mmCIF file of C-alpha atoms in Angstrom:
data_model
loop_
_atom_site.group_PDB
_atom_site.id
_atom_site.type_symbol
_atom_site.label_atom_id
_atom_site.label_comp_id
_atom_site.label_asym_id
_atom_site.label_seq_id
_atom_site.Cartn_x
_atom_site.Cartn_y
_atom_site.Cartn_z
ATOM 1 C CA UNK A 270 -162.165 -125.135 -53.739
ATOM 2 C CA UNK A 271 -163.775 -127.316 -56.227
ATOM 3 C CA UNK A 272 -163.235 -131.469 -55.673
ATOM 4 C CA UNK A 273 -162.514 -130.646 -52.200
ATOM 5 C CA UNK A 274 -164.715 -131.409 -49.456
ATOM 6 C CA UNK A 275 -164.660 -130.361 -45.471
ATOM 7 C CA UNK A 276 -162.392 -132.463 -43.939
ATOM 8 C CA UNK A 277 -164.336 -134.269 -41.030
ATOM 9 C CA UNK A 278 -162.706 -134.786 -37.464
ATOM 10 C CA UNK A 279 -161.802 -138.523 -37.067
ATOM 11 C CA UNK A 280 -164.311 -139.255 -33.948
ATOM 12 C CA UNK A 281 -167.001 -138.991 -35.733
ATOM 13 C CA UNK A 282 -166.403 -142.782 -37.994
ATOM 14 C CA UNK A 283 -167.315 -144.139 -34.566
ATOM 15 C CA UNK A 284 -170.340 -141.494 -33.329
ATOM 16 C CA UNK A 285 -173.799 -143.345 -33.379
ATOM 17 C CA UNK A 286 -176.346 -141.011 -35.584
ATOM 18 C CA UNK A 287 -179.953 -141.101 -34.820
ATOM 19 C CA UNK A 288 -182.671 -139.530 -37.164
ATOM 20 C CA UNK A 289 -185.435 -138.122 -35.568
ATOM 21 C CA UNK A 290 -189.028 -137.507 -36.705
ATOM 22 C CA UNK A 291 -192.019 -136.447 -35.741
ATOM 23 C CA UNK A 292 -194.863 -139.465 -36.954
ATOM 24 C CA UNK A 293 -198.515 -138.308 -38.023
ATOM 25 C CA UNK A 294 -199.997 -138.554 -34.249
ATOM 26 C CA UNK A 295 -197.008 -136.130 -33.222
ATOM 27 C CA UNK A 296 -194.751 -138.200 -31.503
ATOM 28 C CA UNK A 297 -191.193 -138.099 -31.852
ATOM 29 C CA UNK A 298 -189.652 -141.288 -33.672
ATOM 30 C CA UNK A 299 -185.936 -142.091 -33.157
ATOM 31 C CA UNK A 300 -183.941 -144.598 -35.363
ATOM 32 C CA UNK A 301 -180.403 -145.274 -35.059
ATOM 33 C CA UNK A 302 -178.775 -144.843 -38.521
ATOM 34 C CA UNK A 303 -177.258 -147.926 -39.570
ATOM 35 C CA UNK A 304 -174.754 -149.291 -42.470
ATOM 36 C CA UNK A 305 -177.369 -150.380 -44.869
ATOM 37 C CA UNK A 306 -179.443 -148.506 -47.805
ATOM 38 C CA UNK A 307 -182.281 -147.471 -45.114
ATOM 39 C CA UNK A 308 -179.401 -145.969 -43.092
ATOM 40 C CA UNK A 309 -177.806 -144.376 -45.731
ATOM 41 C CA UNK A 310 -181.507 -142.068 -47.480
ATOM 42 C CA UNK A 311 -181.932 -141.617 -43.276
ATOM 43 C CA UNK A 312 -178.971 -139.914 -43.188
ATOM 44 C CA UNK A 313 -179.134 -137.827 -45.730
ATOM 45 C CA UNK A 314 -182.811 -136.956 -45.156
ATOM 46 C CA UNK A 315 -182.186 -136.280 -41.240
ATOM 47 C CA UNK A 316 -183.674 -132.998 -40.775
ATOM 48 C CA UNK A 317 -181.968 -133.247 -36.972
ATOM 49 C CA UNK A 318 -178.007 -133.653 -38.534
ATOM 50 C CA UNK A 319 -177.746 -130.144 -39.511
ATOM 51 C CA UNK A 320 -174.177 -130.170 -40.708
ATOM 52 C CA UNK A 321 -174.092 -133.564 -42.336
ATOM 53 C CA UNK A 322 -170.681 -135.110 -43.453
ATOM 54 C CA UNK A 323 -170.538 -135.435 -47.272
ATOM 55 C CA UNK A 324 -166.687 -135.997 -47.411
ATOM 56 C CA UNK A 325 -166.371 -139.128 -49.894
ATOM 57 C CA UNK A 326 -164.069 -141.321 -46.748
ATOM 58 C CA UNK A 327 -166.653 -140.454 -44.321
ATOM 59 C CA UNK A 328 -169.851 -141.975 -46.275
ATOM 60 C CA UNK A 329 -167.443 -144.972 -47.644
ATOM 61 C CA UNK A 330 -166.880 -145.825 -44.108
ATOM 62 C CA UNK A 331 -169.646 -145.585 -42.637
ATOM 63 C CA UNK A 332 -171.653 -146.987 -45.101
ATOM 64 C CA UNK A 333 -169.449 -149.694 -46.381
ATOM 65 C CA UNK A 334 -172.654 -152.510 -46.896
ATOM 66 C CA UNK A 335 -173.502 -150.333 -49.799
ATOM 67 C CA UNK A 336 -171.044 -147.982 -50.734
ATOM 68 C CA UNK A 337 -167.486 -149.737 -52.153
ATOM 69 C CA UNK A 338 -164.407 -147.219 -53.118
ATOM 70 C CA UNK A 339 -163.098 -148.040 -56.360
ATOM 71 C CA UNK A 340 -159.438 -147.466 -57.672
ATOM 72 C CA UNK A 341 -158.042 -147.044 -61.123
ATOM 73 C CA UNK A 342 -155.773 -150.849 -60.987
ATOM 74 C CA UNK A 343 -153.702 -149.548 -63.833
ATOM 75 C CA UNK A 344 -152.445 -146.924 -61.682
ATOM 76 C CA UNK A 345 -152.783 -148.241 -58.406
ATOM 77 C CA UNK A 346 -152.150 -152.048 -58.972
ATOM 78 C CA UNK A 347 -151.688 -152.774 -55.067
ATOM 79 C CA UNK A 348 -154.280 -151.653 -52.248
ATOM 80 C CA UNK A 349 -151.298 -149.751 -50.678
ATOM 81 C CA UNK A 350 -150.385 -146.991 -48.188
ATOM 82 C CA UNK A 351 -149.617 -144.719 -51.253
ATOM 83 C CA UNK A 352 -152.692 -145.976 -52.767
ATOM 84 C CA UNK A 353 -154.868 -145.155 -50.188
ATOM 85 C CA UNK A 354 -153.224 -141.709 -49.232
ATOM 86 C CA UNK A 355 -154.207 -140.878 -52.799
ATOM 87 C CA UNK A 356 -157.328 -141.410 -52.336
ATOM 88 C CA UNK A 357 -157.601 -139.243 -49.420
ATOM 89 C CA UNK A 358 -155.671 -136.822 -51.640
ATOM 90 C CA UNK A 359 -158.158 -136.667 -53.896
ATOM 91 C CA UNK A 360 -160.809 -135.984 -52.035
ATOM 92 C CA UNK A 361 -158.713 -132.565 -51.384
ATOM 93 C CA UNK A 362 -157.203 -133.283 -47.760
ATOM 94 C CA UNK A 363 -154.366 -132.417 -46.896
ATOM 95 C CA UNK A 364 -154.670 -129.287 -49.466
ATOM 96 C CA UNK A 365 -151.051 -129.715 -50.351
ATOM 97 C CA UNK A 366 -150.948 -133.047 -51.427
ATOM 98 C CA UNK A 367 -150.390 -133.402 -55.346
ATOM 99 C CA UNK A 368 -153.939 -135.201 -56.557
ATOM 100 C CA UNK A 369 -153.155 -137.767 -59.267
ATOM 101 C CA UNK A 370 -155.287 -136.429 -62.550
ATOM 102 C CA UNK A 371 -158.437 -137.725 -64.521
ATOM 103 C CA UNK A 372 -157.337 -139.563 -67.547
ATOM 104 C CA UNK A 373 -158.421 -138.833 -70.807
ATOM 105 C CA UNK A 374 -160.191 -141.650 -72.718
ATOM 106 C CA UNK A 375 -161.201 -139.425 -76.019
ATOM 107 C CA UNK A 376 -163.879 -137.526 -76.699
ATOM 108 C CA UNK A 377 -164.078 -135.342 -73.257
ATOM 109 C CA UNK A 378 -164.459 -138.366 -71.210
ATOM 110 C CA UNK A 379 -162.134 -138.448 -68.435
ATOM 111 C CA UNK A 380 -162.057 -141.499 -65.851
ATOM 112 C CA UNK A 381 -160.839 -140.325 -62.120
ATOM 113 C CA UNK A 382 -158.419 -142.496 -60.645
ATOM 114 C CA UNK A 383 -161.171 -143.241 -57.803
ATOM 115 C CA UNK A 384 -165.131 -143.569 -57.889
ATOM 116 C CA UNK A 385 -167.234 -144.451 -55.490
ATOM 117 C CA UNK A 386 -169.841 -146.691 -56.597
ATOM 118 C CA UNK A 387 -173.160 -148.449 -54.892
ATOM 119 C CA UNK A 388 -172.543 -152.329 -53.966
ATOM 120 C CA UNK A 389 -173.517 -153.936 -56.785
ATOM 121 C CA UNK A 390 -174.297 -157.317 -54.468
ATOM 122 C CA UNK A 391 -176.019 -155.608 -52.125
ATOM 123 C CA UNK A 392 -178.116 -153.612 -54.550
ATOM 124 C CA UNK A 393 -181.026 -156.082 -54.894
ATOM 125 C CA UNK A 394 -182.002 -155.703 -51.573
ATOM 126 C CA UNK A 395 -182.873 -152.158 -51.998
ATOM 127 C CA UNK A 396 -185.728 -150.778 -54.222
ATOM 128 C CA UNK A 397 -185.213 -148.477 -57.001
ATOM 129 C CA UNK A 398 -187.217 -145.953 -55.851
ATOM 130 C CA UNK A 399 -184.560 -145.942 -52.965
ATOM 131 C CA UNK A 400 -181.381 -146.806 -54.995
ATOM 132 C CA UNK A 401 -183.195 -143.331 -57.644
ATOM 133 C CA UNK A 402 -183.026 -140.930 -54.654
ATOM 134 C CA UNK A 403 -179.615 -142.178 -53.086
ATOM 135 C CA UNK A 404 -178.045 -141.819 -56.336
ATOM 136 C CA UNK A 405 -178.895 -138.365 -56.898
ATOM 137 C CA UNK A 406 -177.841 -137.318 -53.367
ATOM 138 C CA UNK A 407 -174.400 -139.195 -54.070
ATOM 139 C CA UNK A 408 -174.166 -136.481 -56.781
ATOM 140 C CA UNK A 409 -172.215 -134.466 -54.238
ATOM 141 C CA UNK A 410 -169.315 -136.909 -54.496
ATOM 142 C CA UNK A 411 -167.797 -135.595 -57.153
ATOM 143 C CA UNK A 412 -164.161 -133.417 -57.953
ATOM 144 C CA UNK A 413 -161.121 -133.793 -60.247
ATOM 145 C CA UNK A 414 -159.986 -137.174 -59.359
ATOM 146 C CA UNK A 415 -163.000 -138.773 -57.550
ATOM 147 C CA UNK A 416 -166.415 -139.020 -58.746
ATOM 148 C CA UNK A 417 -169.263 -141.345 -58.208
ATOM 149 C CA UNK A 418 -171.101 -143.962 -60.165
ATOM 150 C CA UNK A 419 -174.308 -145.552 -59.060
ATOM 151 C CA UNK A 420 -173.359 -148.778 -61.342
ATOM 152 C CA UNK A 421 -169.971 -149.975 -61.371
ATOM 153 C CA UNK A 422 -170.582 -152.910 -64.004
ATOM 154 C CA UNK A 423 -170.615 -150.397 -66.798
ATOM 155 C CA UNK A 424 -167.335 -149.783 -65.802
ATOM 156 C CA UNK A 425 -163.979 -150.542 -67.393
ATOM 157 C CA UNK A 426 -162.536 -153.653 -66.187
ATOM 158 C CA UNK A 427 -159.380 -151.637 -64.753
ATOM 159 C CA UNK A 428 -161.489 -150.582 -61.527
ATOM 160 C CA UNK A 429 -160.582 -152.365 -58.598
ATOM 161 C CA UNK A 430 -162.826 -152.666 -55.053
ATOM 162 C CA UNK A 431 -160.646 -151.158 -52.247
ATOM 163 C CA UNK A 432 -161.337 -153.683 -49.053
ATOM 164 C CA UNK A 433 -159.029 -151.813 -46.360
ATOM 165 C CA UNK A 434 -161.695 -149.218 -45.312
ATOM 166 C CA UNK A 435 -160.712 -149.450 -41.474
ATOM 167 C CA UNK A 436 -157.088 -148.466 -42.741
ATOM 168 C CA UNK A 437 -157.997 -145.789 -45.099
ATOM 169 C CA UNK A 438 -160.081 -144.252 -41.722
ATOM 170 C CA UNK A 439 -156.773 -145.013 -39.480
ATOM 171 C CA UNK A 440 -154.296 -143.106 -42.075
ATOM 172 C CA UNK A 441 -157.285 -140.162 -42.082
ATOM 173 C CA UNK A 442 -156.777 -139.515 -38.038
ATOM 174 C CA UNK A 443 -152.961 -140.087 -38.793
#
């Protein structure tokens, strides 16, 4: 279905990830995937993680030094339980929860009650050649009430960083 993504099992928030390459002279080069922008294009561009995890929780998580879930404050004024199951919701897990809609701000512009968005305080320390690629690979973040924006200060005030990543991974196992 469309906005939902393959649910992930929980284990793998803790498994360590290693990209491997082959360098120029042949030899195989190993490098641990880590929570930073260099971790995050490694990821993606592993060509040994064959079935890569796209779900929106899963990257959030495990790349929280650059990656920050945002929620619509109007509608979600406290970083709650219900707040965060809705989240999960709406990245289409479990398939029978009811996803809280888009809401329309005129002219065919909808804002989803959660985006993810690249660390604005973290983004200086990553070029924009880099910060270019990872934003078009984040591209797959995207459904009815979740989508992804690479900048959140052109947001509307009313988005609000969600901190509790550890519990939004706890409630996902639950």
């Amino acid at each position: 279905a469309r906005g939902s993504f393959v649910p992930f099992e929980p284990k793998e928030l803790g498994r360590t990830f290693i990209k491997k390459t082959t360098n120029p002279d042949g030899v195989l080069v190993e490098e641990e995937i880590t929570n930073s922008w260099d971790g995050l294009l490694a990821y993606f561009q592993a060509p040994n993680i064959r079935f890569k995890i796209r779900h929106p929780l899963f990257l959030a998580i495990r790349f929280s030094n650059v990656l920050v879930i945002l929620r619509d404050a109007l509608r979600f004024p406290q970083e709650s339980e219900n707040a965060l199951r809705s989240f999960i919701c709406s990245c289409g897990f479990p398939l029978n929860c009811k996803r809280d809609p888009a809401v329309k701000i005129g002219h065919g512009e909808f804002l989803p009650p959660w985006l993810i968005a690249f660390r604005s305080a973290s983004m200086k320390q990553c070029n924009p050649a880099t910060l270019q690629k990872l934003a078009d690979l984040m591209k797959v973040v995207k459904g009815p009430a979740l989508g992804f924006v690479p900048d959140d200060s052109l947001l509307p005030q009313r988005y609000s960083p969600t901190f509790d990543v550890a519990s939004l991974g706890q409630l996902y196992a639950s």
